[in-house]
Amino acid sequence: MKAPLSWIKDFVDIDMPVEELAERLTMTGLEVDGIQMVGMAPANQTVGLHGSDRTEVAAAGLAWDPDKLVVGRVDEVMPHPNADRLVLCRLFDGGKEHIVLTGAPNLFEYKGKGPLEKPLKVAYAKEGACIYDGHQPGQVLTILKPAKIRGVDSYSMICSEKELGISEEHEGVIILDDDAPVGMPLVEYMGDAVLDISILPNMARNASILGIAREIAAMLDLPLRKPELTQPATGKSVIGQAAIRIEDATLNPRFILGLIRNVKCVPSPYQVQRRLKLAGLRPINAVVDATNYVMLETGEPMHAFDYDVLVKRAGGKPPTIITRTAKPKEKLTTLDGVERVLDDFTELVTDTAGALSIAGVMGGLESEVSDATTNVLLEGASWNFINIRKTVASQKMQSEAAYRMSRGVHPELAWLGTRQGLDKMAAWAGGEIAADLIDNYPQPYKDPLIVLNEADVERCLGIHLDSKTIAALLTRLEFTCKINGEKIEVQSPPHRMDIGEGLVGVADLVEEVARLYGYDNIPASRLAEPLPAQLGNPTLEREEKIKDLLTKMGFQEVITYRLTTPEKEARLFPTGQAPRKVEYITLKNPITPERAVMRTRLLASVLEIVERNARTRDGMQLFEVGPVYLYKDAQTLPEE
């Protein structure tokens, strides 16, 4: 996951070099693979963790000279006297006015209109600035020098994103937000560092900016700011404007709907677009960007429906959103334009007219938000992550939503994501948020309550920590702790699904204590308890003895595939003689047609090796010791 540092700082104040932050994060389980510096100068090109050569965090990027790259103000766009595809911009850099030549197509609409009623804020590079060449593939550095182009002097330029190293976009120049201070160095206004973090399976809860900020706040013992709502919900209530019906709560524990009216699908503010690009997503419009932005920020994937399309599909009545599994041979054209034949286990979001989206993976094409959309019905939901994984594997499709949903998203995040999504839409696309949310929560998630002892921590980590210290560490991760002598009752927070119950939960909590206490602070020590008595394994011992004897006699051991086909095993019988009837264990998804069933005989597998080598060897003495798999009626597993 790519996480811009400026975004993380919305939730936690960080006052340390980004390279040191990357090191600290890696040591607590969030592995930082690299750092992309956008405008900022790296303190070190690489940082070795604690002086070790084993782990290095590479930091690279283009540093913006604060004297050469600043926020500029375009007051007028004038025609070029000798070229139709070039324009001249009257630009103020905070100290003096310049005439800047450019061929950016997104400035042509302002050409020849005189002084602009609303000046444009842009990224301005002065003479001598070091930038990337926007007309060459890759990242080729160049220094701005004076030149004469079609009879006009040119010594500076208005920059595109490629020239600043933000993205590969170079068709138009950057149009900054209206509040950009003229003359401010670009590095101060929008310089950033992007942490490329490997979200490991046991850290999937941190696949969001808020999740990463929460880890940093706990790691550094700093306060965490939660996302705030800035737009009031003053519109007519959504209650009665739509309905929800969940057919299987085990696949869909929670489903929430919110409504916003009279939005305009305009471009998002530039700072929003910049963050999305740095995080690896393409901006589309303010409505769609709001769903993607909040997904990256909170970890809750959402989907926006064109409400008027749903009403039309419902015959002019308030739509009923239904979650169910797909019907036999049911089809849906997804947002990527692919018509998909759905499996019977695939969970869908539908209405009374048919399928709308593949739950937790990708929306459908018919009800997507378009430039003509004015009313949006926003979905936030929780799905069974095992079912999402099966769907992703079967359909061979991936998405940012599926990445998160297939790893488990806490149902409580559905409310946060939906309300935040509506808030961002109202702020960026206008519109009026309908009061209330429709919340169907038939299977509430029970956050585990675990009793942890001081002795549990000491036994696992080899160090003694008192109950107050343990509780203080866990509280920093938003666990609720109640101390009772040497025991601590620990309630898991409502954003984590990785904490187990009983002994598993105790082990999970000890791991959290170790992470925050610091692995480097735990001294090496011998096991405090003796190992249990070693028990013999007669079956394995006999097997190994047979192998040793055969090897001493000149035989060569082979290890063959345990997967085969009935036809290969049938070759053991003479031509014309019917093989014995055997029930095979058949794979549903074989890696190849030649490995479709589990073998019932070893001899056929060994003879395949003989057949393959007989052309190059005069004689062979081979043996194999391995399992076969026999079908048993009324048993889930075969006899091995």
XYZ file of C-alpha atoms in Angstrom:
640
model
C 0.000 0.000 0.000
C 1.250 3.483 -0.890
C 0.645 5.961 1.947
C 1.419 9.697 1.502
C 2.964 11.113 4.662
C 0.894 14.316 4.446
C -2.257 12.197 4.603
C -1.032 10.268 7.645
C -0.302 13.579 9.359
C -4.005 14.451 9.163
C -4.461 11.973 12.031
C -1.200 12.004 13.995
C 1.523 14.621 14.468
C 4.880 13.190 13.377
C 8.113 15.010 14.160
C 10.889 12.721 12.951
C 12.702 12.091 9.665
C 10.641 9.952 7.317
C 13.503 7.444 7.035
C 13.499 6.904 10.797
C 9.710 6.561 10.744
C 10.023 3.874 8.059
C 12.516 1.998 10.208
C 10.281 2.146 13.281
C 7.248 0.983 11.299
C 9.150 -1.964 9.867
C 10.227 -3.071 13.329
C 6.598 -3.118 14.491
C 5.352 -5.269 11.603
C 4.457 -2.750 8.875
C 7.281 -3.430 6.437
C 8.271 -0.328 4.463
C 9.746 -1.460 1.147
C 10.644 2.010 -0.134
C 10.032 5.738 0.110
C 9.112 7.936 -2.854
C 10.143 11.506 -2.140
C 7.899 14.002 -3.957
C 9.583 17.390 -3.716
C 11.251 16.582 -0.411
C 14.952 15.752 -0.216
C 15.772 12.375 1.382
C 18.043 12.601 4.407
C 19.740 9.364 3.282
C 19.381 7.462 0.041
C 19.040 4.223 2.007
C 18.499 3.533 5.674
C 19.732 0.291 7.257
C 17.706 -0.929 10.203
C 19.827 -0.663 13.350
C 23.024 -0.720 11.319
C 22.089 -4.019 9.690
C 22.658 -4.801 6.027
C 19.706 -7.184 6.029
C 16.963 -4.607 5.712
C 17.221 -1.327 3.878
C 14.579 1.245 3.055
C 15.379 3.006 -0.196
C 14.418 6.684 -0.379
C 14.511 8.321 -3.804
C 12.850 11.146 -5.691
C 13.165 14.671 -7.034
C 13.828 17.462 -4.526
C 12.117 20.761 -5.398
C 14.348 23.783 -4.977
C 12.303 26.185 -2.776
C 13.737 29.197 -4.629
C 13.094 27.832 -8.132
C 9.738 26.040 -7.808
C 6.889 28.081 -6.344
C 3.139 28.606 -6.534
C 2.340 30.993 -9.397
C -0.795 32.921 -10.373
C -1.897 33.103 -14.009
C -3.815 36.364 -14.535
C -4.251 36.149 -18.298
C -3.811 33.617 -21.114
C -2.874 35.280 -24.416
C -2.487 33.908 -27.956
C 1.012 33.214 -29.274
C 1.722 35.551 -32.218
C 3.223 32.788 -34.399
C 1.685 29.488 -33.232
C -1.921 28.342 -32.782
C -0.973 25.496 -30.412
C 0.973 27.659 -27.986
C -0.185 30.345 -25.562
C 1.465 33.034 -23.470
C 0.546 33.329 -19.804
C 0.896 36.489 -17.764
C 2.075 35.005 -14.461
C 2.905 36.480 -11.050
C 5.311 34.470 -8.863
C 4.872 36.477 -5.675
C 7.689 38.865 -6.484
C 7.465 39.825 -10.154
C 5.429 39.223 -13.300
C 6.570 36.940 -16.134
C 5.361 35.994 -19.602
C 5.449 32.198 -19.726
C 5.095 30.165 -22.921
C 3.236 26.845 -22.811
C 1.354 24.415 -25.023
C -0.776 22.919 -22.265
C -4.202 22.066 -23.773
C -6.041 22.632 -20.488
C -5.211 26.364 -20.738
C -6.625 26.850 -24.248
C -10.169 27.519 -22.967
C -8.883 30.685 -21.261
C -7.040 32.021 -24.362
C -7.895 35.530 -25.502
C -10.469 36.224 -22.772
C -8.505 39.077 -21.235
C -7.672 39.287 -17.522
C -9.185 36.269 -15.797
C -12.018 36.949 -13.373
C -10.745 33.997 -11.344
C -6.948 33.679 -11.729
C -5.433 30.200 -11.962
C -2.965 28.888 -9.384
C -0.192 26.815 -10.958
C 3.161 25.145 -10.234
C 5.798 27.529 -11.609
C 9.420 26.591 -12.383
C 11.889 29.466 -12.690
C 15.012 29.603 -14.827
C 17.614 27.125 -13.518
C 15.049 24.771 -11.914
C 15.811 21.041 -12.010
C 12.777 19.053 -13.176
C 11.930 15.919 -15.172
C 11.642 16.268 -18.958
C 7.933 15.933 -19.716
C 8.538 14.984 -23.348
C 10.862 12.016 -22.790
C 9.899 8.538 -21.576
C 10.854 7.702 -18.020
C 12.346 10.189 -15.595
C 15.035 12.221 -17.344
C 16.303 15.232 -15.408
C 16.753 18.578 -17.154
C 17.712 22.131 -16.159
C 15.539 25.010 -17.396
C 17.559 27.307 -19.640
C 16.585 30.343 -21.769
C 15.458 29.546 -25.332
C 13.571 31.217 -28.169
C 10.498 29.293 -29.359
C 8.705 30.493 -32.491
C 10.136 33.937 -32.008
C 9.261 34.293 -28.291
C 11.776 34.166 -25.415
C 11.167 31.322 -22.941
C 13.173 30.898 -19.743
C 10.652 29.327 -17.316
C 7.587 27.091 -17.419
C 4.322 26.016 -15.831
C 4.713 22.388 -14.755
C 2.760 19.219 -15.344
C 2.707 16.383 -12.825
C 5.322 14.395 -14.729
C 7.788 17.261 -14.642
C 7.513 17.316 -10.840
C 7.576 13.533 -10.393
C 4.002 13.250 -9.080
C 2.657 10.993 -11.851
C 3.136 10.257 -15.548
C 0.478 12.835 -16.533
C 1.950 15.434 -18.900
C -0.898 16.369 -21.247
C -1.849 19.421 -19.188
C -0.338 21.604 -16.491
C -1.288 21.370 -12.834
C -4.168 23.661 -11.800
C -3.856 24.069 -8.040
C -6.679 24.785 -5.597
C -7.784 28.400 -5.190
C -6.313 28.659 -1.679
C -2.722 27.983 -2.833
C -0.586 30.903 -1.525
C 1.144 32.718 -4.401
C 4.939 32.690 -4.069
C 5.020 29.838 -1.519
C 7.679 27.214 -2.329
C 6.005 24.151 -3.815
C 7.805 21.865 -1.393
C 6.097 23.669 1.504
C 2.689 23.654 -0.158
C 2.549 20.069 -1.450
C 5.866 18.340 -0.918
C 5.333 14.779 0.262
C 6.878 11.392 0.955
C 5.055 8.212 -0.015
C 5.674 5.120 2.123
C 5.398 1.872 0.145
C 4.192 -0.515 2.860
C 3.770 -4.277 2.572
C 0.550 -5.092 4.406
C 1.204 -8.611 5.691
C -1.730 -10.994 6.309
C -1.653 -10.477 10.087
C -1.714 -6.681 9.618
C -4.605 -6.443 7.127
C -6.457 -4.127 9.514
C -3.882 -1.474 8.604
C -4.722 -1.357 4.881
C -5.781 2.261 5.335
C -4.274 5.641 6.142
C -6.126 5.706 9.474
C -4.847 2.206 10.302
C -1.248 3.223 9.619
C -1.710 6.440 11.625
C -3.143 4.382 14.497
C -0.018 2.200 14.512
C 2.250 5.251 14.467
C 0.320 6.923 17.298
C 0.591 3.757 19.398
C 4.242 3.216 18.504
C 5.233 6.788 19.439
C 2.645 7.170 22.239
C 0.975 10.116 20.505
C -2.708 11.136 20.407
C -4.690 9.924 17.405
C -7.173 12.260 15.712
C -10.254 10.501 14.352
C -11.927 11.542 11.064
C -14.413 14.345 11.620
C -17.638 15.252 9.847
C -17.808 18.742 8.375
C -21.087 18.632 6.410
C -24.436 18.422 8.238
C -27.095 15.927 7.184
C -30.028 18.327 6.786
C -31.905 16.811 3.852
C -35.099 14.803 3.889
C -34.537 11.492 5.687
C -33.418 8.488 3.641
C -35.830 6.328 5.631
C -38.567 5.302 3.210
C -36.513 6.295 0.158
C -34.932 2.826 -0.063
C -35.032 -0.524 1.704
C -32.582 -3.372 2.413
C -33.212 -7.129 2.388
C -30.415 -9.511 3.404
C -31.060 -13.159 2.496
C -28.028 -14.705 4.229
C -26.557 -12.852 7.204
C -23.541 -15.191 7.356
C -22.432 -13.818 3.978
C -23.555 -10.241 4.632
C -23.551 -9.399 8.370
C -24.248 -5.683 7.848
C -25.483 -3.389 5.077
C -25.889 0.406 5.274
C -27.357 2.898 2.811
C -27.029 6.684 2.766
C -28.399 9.226 0.290
C -27.146 12.549 -1.040
C -29.169 14.721 -3.425
C -28.261 17.325 -6.056
C -24.562 16.564 -6.420
C -22.474 17.706 -9.390
C -19.896 15.350 -10.861
C -17.157 17.989 -11.028
C -13.414 17.368 -10.614
C -12.204 16.915 -7.049
C -9.951 19.508 -5.404
C -6.399 19.134 -6.689
C -4.984 18.137 -3.303
C -7.468 15.232 -3.245
C -6.506 14.191 -6.775
C -2.819 14.403 -5.879
C -3.235 12.133 -2.858
C -5.200 9.582 -4.867
C -2.517 9.529 -7.567
C 0.281 9.154 -5.038
C -1.668 6.262 -3.500
C -1.983 4.611 -6.921
C -5.588 5.442 -7.896
C -6.847 7.452 -10.872
C -9.113 10.418 -10.062
C -12.471 10.346 -11.897
C -14.868 12.919 -10.433
C -15.757 14.273 -7.012
C -18.417 11.606 -6.298
C -16.363 8.559 -7.273
C -13.202 10.071 -5.806
C -14.983 10.453 -2.466
C -15.659 6.702 -2.291
C -12.061 5.834 -3.206
C -10.619 8.478 -0.886
C -12.626 7.275 2.109
C -11.819 3.632 1.309
C -8.094 4.430 1.406
C -8.551 6.613 4.493
C -10.713 4.332 6.673
C -10.290 0.893 5.080
C -14.021 0.541 4.314
C -14.773 -0.094 0.607
C -18.000 1.505 -0.609
C -20.054 1.648 -3.763
C -22.044 4.582 -5.139
C -25.220 3.934 -7.140
C -27.046 6.378 -9.362
C -30.213 6.642 -7.270
C -32.399 7.757 -10.173
C -31.384 4.677 -12.192
C -32.425 2.463 -9.268
C -35.779 4.232 -8.997
C -36.346 3.732 -12.727
C -35.489 0.019 -12.426
C -38.012 -0.197 -9.563
C -40.802 1.259 -11.733
C -40.705 4.698 -10.130
C -40.875 3.377 -6.566
C -38.226 3.514 -3.835
C -35.740 0.743 -4.636
C -35.211 -2.312 -2.467
C -31.579 -3.385 -2.268
C -31.257 -7.161 -1.906
C -28.121 -9.140 -1.065
C -28.179 -12.770 -2.216
C -26.109 -15.401 -3.994
C -26.187 -15.604 -7.783
C -28.807 -17.623 -9.597
C -27.730 -20.398 -12.032
C -25.977 -18.883 -15.091
C -26.755 -15.336 -13.915
C -24.637 -12.677 -15.647
C -23.428 -9.173 -14.799
C -21.373 -6.640 -16.750
C -18.946 -5.108 -14.271
C -17.343 -1.649 -14.287
C -14.379 -2.957 -16.279
C -16.748 -3.717 -19.175
C -16.516 -7.509 -18.840
C -19.676 -9.619 -18.913
C -19.252 -12.224 -16.199
C -21.043 -15.532 -15.726
C -21.478 -15.780 -11.964
C -20.946 -18.783 -9.700
C -23.785 -19.929 -7.480
C -21.751 -19.053 -4.362
C -21.009 -15.471 -5.439
C -22.698 -12.886 -3.222
C -24.419 -10.096 -5.146
C -25.970 -6.712 -4.451
C -29.199 -6.643 -6.437
C -32.547 -4.951 -6.666
C -35.920 -6.316 -7.756
C -34.836 -5.985 -11.419
C -31.587 -7.969 -11.128
C -27.908 -7.826 -10.213
C -26.231 -4.476 -9.501
C -22.729 -5.433 -8.336
C -20.504 -8.272 -7.154
C -20.510 -7.776 -3.405
C -17.248 -6.434 -2.017
C -15.437 -6.748 -5.364
C -16.744 -4.548 -8.195
C -19.848 -2.637 -9.198
C -22.038 -3.148 -12.232
C -21.941 -0.955 -15.322
C -25.647 -0.100 -15.545
C -26.071 1.657 -12.192
C -22.650 3.347 -11.971
C -22.259 7.060 -11.313
C -21.979 9.084 -14.541
C -21.478 12.751 -15.381
C -25.277 13.099 -15.459
C -25.773 11.714 -11.936
C -27.401 14.093 -9.453
C -28.637 11.790 -6.669
C -26.383 9.118 -5.154
C -27.269 6.116 -2.997
C -24.112 5.127 -1.111
C -23.489 1.580 0.132
C -21.252 0.580 3.033
C -21.286 -3.090 3.987
C -19.525 -6.006 5.611
C -19.040 -9.310 3.765
C -17.825 -12.831 4.518
C -14.151 -12.617 3.550
C -13.855 -16.344 2.676
C -16.691 -15.988 0.170
C -15.036 -12.879 -1.305
C -11.793 -14.848 -1.763
C -13.632 -17.630 -3.584
C -15.281 -15.102 -5.893
C -12.017 -13.301 -6.653
C -10.275 -16.602 -7.463
C -13.136 -17.882 -9.610
C -13.642 -14.665 -11.587
C -9.886 -13.947 -11.778
C -10.516 -10.326 -10.878
C -8.934 -8.001 -8.357
C -9.795 -4.548 -7.061
C -8.858 -2.290 -4.174
C -12.177 -3.186 -2.547
C -11.584 -6.930 -2.950
C -8.067 -6.573 -1.546
C -9.537 -5.311 1.718
C -12.769 -7.301 1.872
C -10.978 -10.599 1.174
C -8.834 -10.012 4.273
C -11.670 -9.052 6.611
C -13.192 -5.631 7.331
C -14.895 -5.063 10.686
C -18.653 -4.372 10.363
C -18.311 -1.233 12.508
C -16.334 0.432 9.720
C -19.411 0.322 7.459
C -21.049 3.170 9.384
C -17.846 5.238 9.525
C -17.153 4.772 5.812
C -20.696 5.561 4.669
C -21.004 8.722 6.731
C -17.521 9.900 5.755
C -18.260 9.162 2.087
C -21.383 11.309 2.142
C -19.454 14.040 3.953
C -16.704 14.163 1.311
C -19.249 14.145 -1.529
C -21.067 17.130 -0.042
C -17.784 18.996 0.481
C -16.420 18.367 -3.030
C -19.513 17.813 -5.207
C -22.076 19.925 -3.398
C -25.474 18.451 -2.678
C -27.511 17.842 0.441
C -26.988 14.819 2.684
C -30.194 13.049 3.627
C -30.751 12.691 7.343
C -30.257 9.253 8.922
C -28.824 6.045 7.482
C -30.617 2.794 6.672
C -28.723 0.221 8.750
C -29.505 -3.505 8.529
C -27.250 -5.362 10.980
C -28.646 -8.895 11.458
C -25.404 -10.509 12.683
C -23.519 -8.142 15.023
C -19.833 -8.910 15.423
C -18.820 -9.823 18.974
C -15.451 -8.323 19.839
C -13.538 -10.826 21.994
C -12.997 -10.306 25.719
C -9.723 -11.935 26.829
C -8.252 -12.369 30.302
C -4.480 -11.815 30.207
C -2.131 -12.535 33.126
C 1.301 -11.136 33.906
C 2.502 -14.759 33.879
C 1.261 -15.233 30.293
C 3.427 -12.382 29.078
C 6.464 -13.505 31.087
C 6.157 -17.104 29.902
C 5.984 -16.076 26.223
C 8.431 -13.154 26.161
C 10.852 -14.057 28.924
C 10.496 -10.675 30.644
C 8.347 -9.534 33.528
C 5.946 -6.654 32.885
C 3.433 -5.615 35.509
C -0.258 -5.406 34.703
C -0.238 -1.592 34.535
C 2.525 -1.578 31.926
C 0.773 -4.256 29.867
C -2.555 -2.400 30.048
C -0.884 0.888 29.092
C 0.669 -0.684 25.976
C -2.608 -2.258 24.868
C -4.570 0.925 25.567
C -2.361 2.756 23.073
C -3.773 0.358 20.434
C -7.331 1.255 21.570
C -7.961 -1.966 23.530
C -10.159 -1.403 26.589
C -8.392 -2.760 29.671
C -9.641 -3.446 33.203
C -6.937 -4.357 35.746
C -7.680 -6.813 38.546
C -4.437 -7.532 40.384
C -2.169 -9.520 38.048
C -5.053 -10.133 35.645
C -6.246 -7.804 32.890
C -9.598 -8.039 31.154
C -8.971 -6.876 27.594
C -11.752 -5.923 25.171
C -10.781 -5.892 21.493
C -11.487 -2.547 19.717
C -14.263 -2.354 17.084
C -11.940 -2.231 14.092
C -9.992 -5.470 14.540
C -10.966 -8.977 13.463
C -7.556 -10.581 14.010
C -7.868 -11.123 17.775
C -8.968 -14.632 18.700
C -10.600 -16.000 21.828
C -9.248 -18.116 24.674
C -5.609 -19.215 24.363
C -5.392 -17.897 20.801
C -6.538 -14.481 21.995
C -3.929 -14.526 24.784
C -1.196 -15.243 22.218
C -2.498 -12.455 19.992
C -2.371 -9.960 22.854
C 1.137 -11.021 23.889
C 2.240 -10.355 20.319
C 0.771 -6.842 20.518
C 2.588 -6.229 23.814
C 5.877 -7.404 22.267
C 5.448 -5.170 19.193
C 4.865 -2.017 21.203
C 7.390 -2.824 23.934
C 9.949 -3.280 21.144
C 11.448 -6.542 19.965
C 14.929 -5.051 20.411
C 14.162 -4.407 24.080
C 13.469 -8.083 24.776
C 16.725 -9.780 25.871
C 17.755 -13.199 24.629
C 17.039 -15.858 27.242
C 16.802 -19.620 27.586
C 13.459 -21.362 27.839
C 12.156 -21.079 31.377
C 10.346 -24.435 31.270
C 11.786 -27.856 30.370
C 10.884 -29.416 27.060
C 8.390 -32.298 27.267
C 9.726 -35.824 27.045
C 10.372 -36.892 23.468
C 8.033 -39.641 22.264
C 9.098 -42.132 19.641
C 7.346 -42.561 16.286
C 7.627 -46.276 15.463
C 5.913 -45.954 12.069
C 8.284 -43.240 10.890
C 11.290 -45.047 12.361
C 10.423 -48.275 10.476
C 9.894 -46.290 7.272
C 13.285 -44.603 7.580
C 14.975 -47.952 8.320
C 13.469 -49.483 5.180
C 14.715 -46.535 3.126
C 18.232 -46.934 4.578
C 18.306 -50.674 3.818
C 17.101 -50.224 0.238
C 19.601 -47.427 -0.356
C 22.471 -49.608 0.913
C 21.341 -52.333 -1.508
C 21.779 -49.907 -4.414
C 18.232 -48.675 -4.874
C 17.504 -45.026 -5.639
C 14.599 -43.301 -3.907
C 12.150 -41.337 -6.054
C 9.393 -38.969 -4.975
C 6.576 -38.695 -7.497
C 3.423 -36.637 -7.896
C 0.501 -37.675 -5.732
C -1.812 -36.443 -8.487
C -2.478 -38.494 -11.610
C -5.293 -39.615 -13.961
C -7.356 -42.832 -14.009
C -6.010 -43.556 -17.511
C -2.402 -43.624 -16.276
C -3.210 -46.049 -13.483
C -5.196 -48.219 -15.938
C -1.948 -48.845 -17.864
C -0.888 -51.230 -15.077
C -3.307 -53.821 -16.532
C -2.646 -55.905 -19.698
C -4.145 -54.705 -22.970
C -7.730 -55.840 -23.274
C -8.108 -56.584 -19.573
C -10.529 -54.259 -17.824
C -8.986 -52.493 -14.829
C -10.599 -52.801 -11.454
C -13.242 -50.190 -10.725
C -11.891 -47.517 -8.393
C -13.512 -44.429 -6.884
C -11.099 -41.535 -7.160
C -10.759 -38.351 -5.147
C -11.186 -35.694 -7.860
C -9.875 -32.145 -7.666
C -12.334 -29.369 -8.477
C -9.630 -27.053 -9.804
C -6.649 -29.170 -11.036
C -3.454 -27.382 -12.014
C -3.333 -29.462 -15.221
C -5.529 -32.188 -16.810
C -2.702 -34.680 -16.143
C -3.026 -34.085 -12.387
C -6.773 -34.363 -11.886
C -7.208 -37.151 -9.266
C -5.408 -38.422 -6.158
C -3.485 -41.632 -6.827
C -4.626 -44.991 -5.472
C -1.414 -46.905 -6.379
C 2.291 -46.184 -6.032
C 3.392 -48.537 -8.796
C 1.920 -46.457 -11.628
C 3.760 -43.359 -10.385
C 7.107 -45.186 -10.171
C 6.674 -46.772 -13.612
C 6.229 -43.272 -15.078
C 9.785 -42.538 -13.876
C 11.018 -45.807 -15.374
C 9.353 -45.020 -18.697
C 10.849 -41.528 -18.799
C 14.407 -42.708 -18.044
C 14.515 -46.015 -19.957
C 15.737 -44.287 -23.109
C 18.938 -43.094 -21.463
C 19.689 -45.794 -18.851
C 20.212 -49.542 -19.250
C 18.924 -50.460 -15.824
C 17.290 -48.900 -12.795
C 16.664 -49.912 -9.196
C 13.997 -47.543 -7.854
C 11.737 -47.404 -4.822
C 9.212 -44.988 -3.351
C 7.572 -44.792 0.040
C 4.542 -42.501 -0.068
C 0.805 -42.196 0.520
C -2.124 -43.259 -1.637
C -5.665 -41.949 -1.242
C -8.653 -44.275 -1.033
C -12.234 -43.087 -1.331
C -14.500 -43.887 1.632
C -18.275 -43.524 1.534
C -19.830 -40.964 3.891
C -16.422 -39.563 4.815
C -15.371 -36.003 4.192
C -11.721 -36.984 3.855
C -10.221 -40.026 2.086
C -8.264 -42.765 3.809
C -4.616 -41.854 3.356
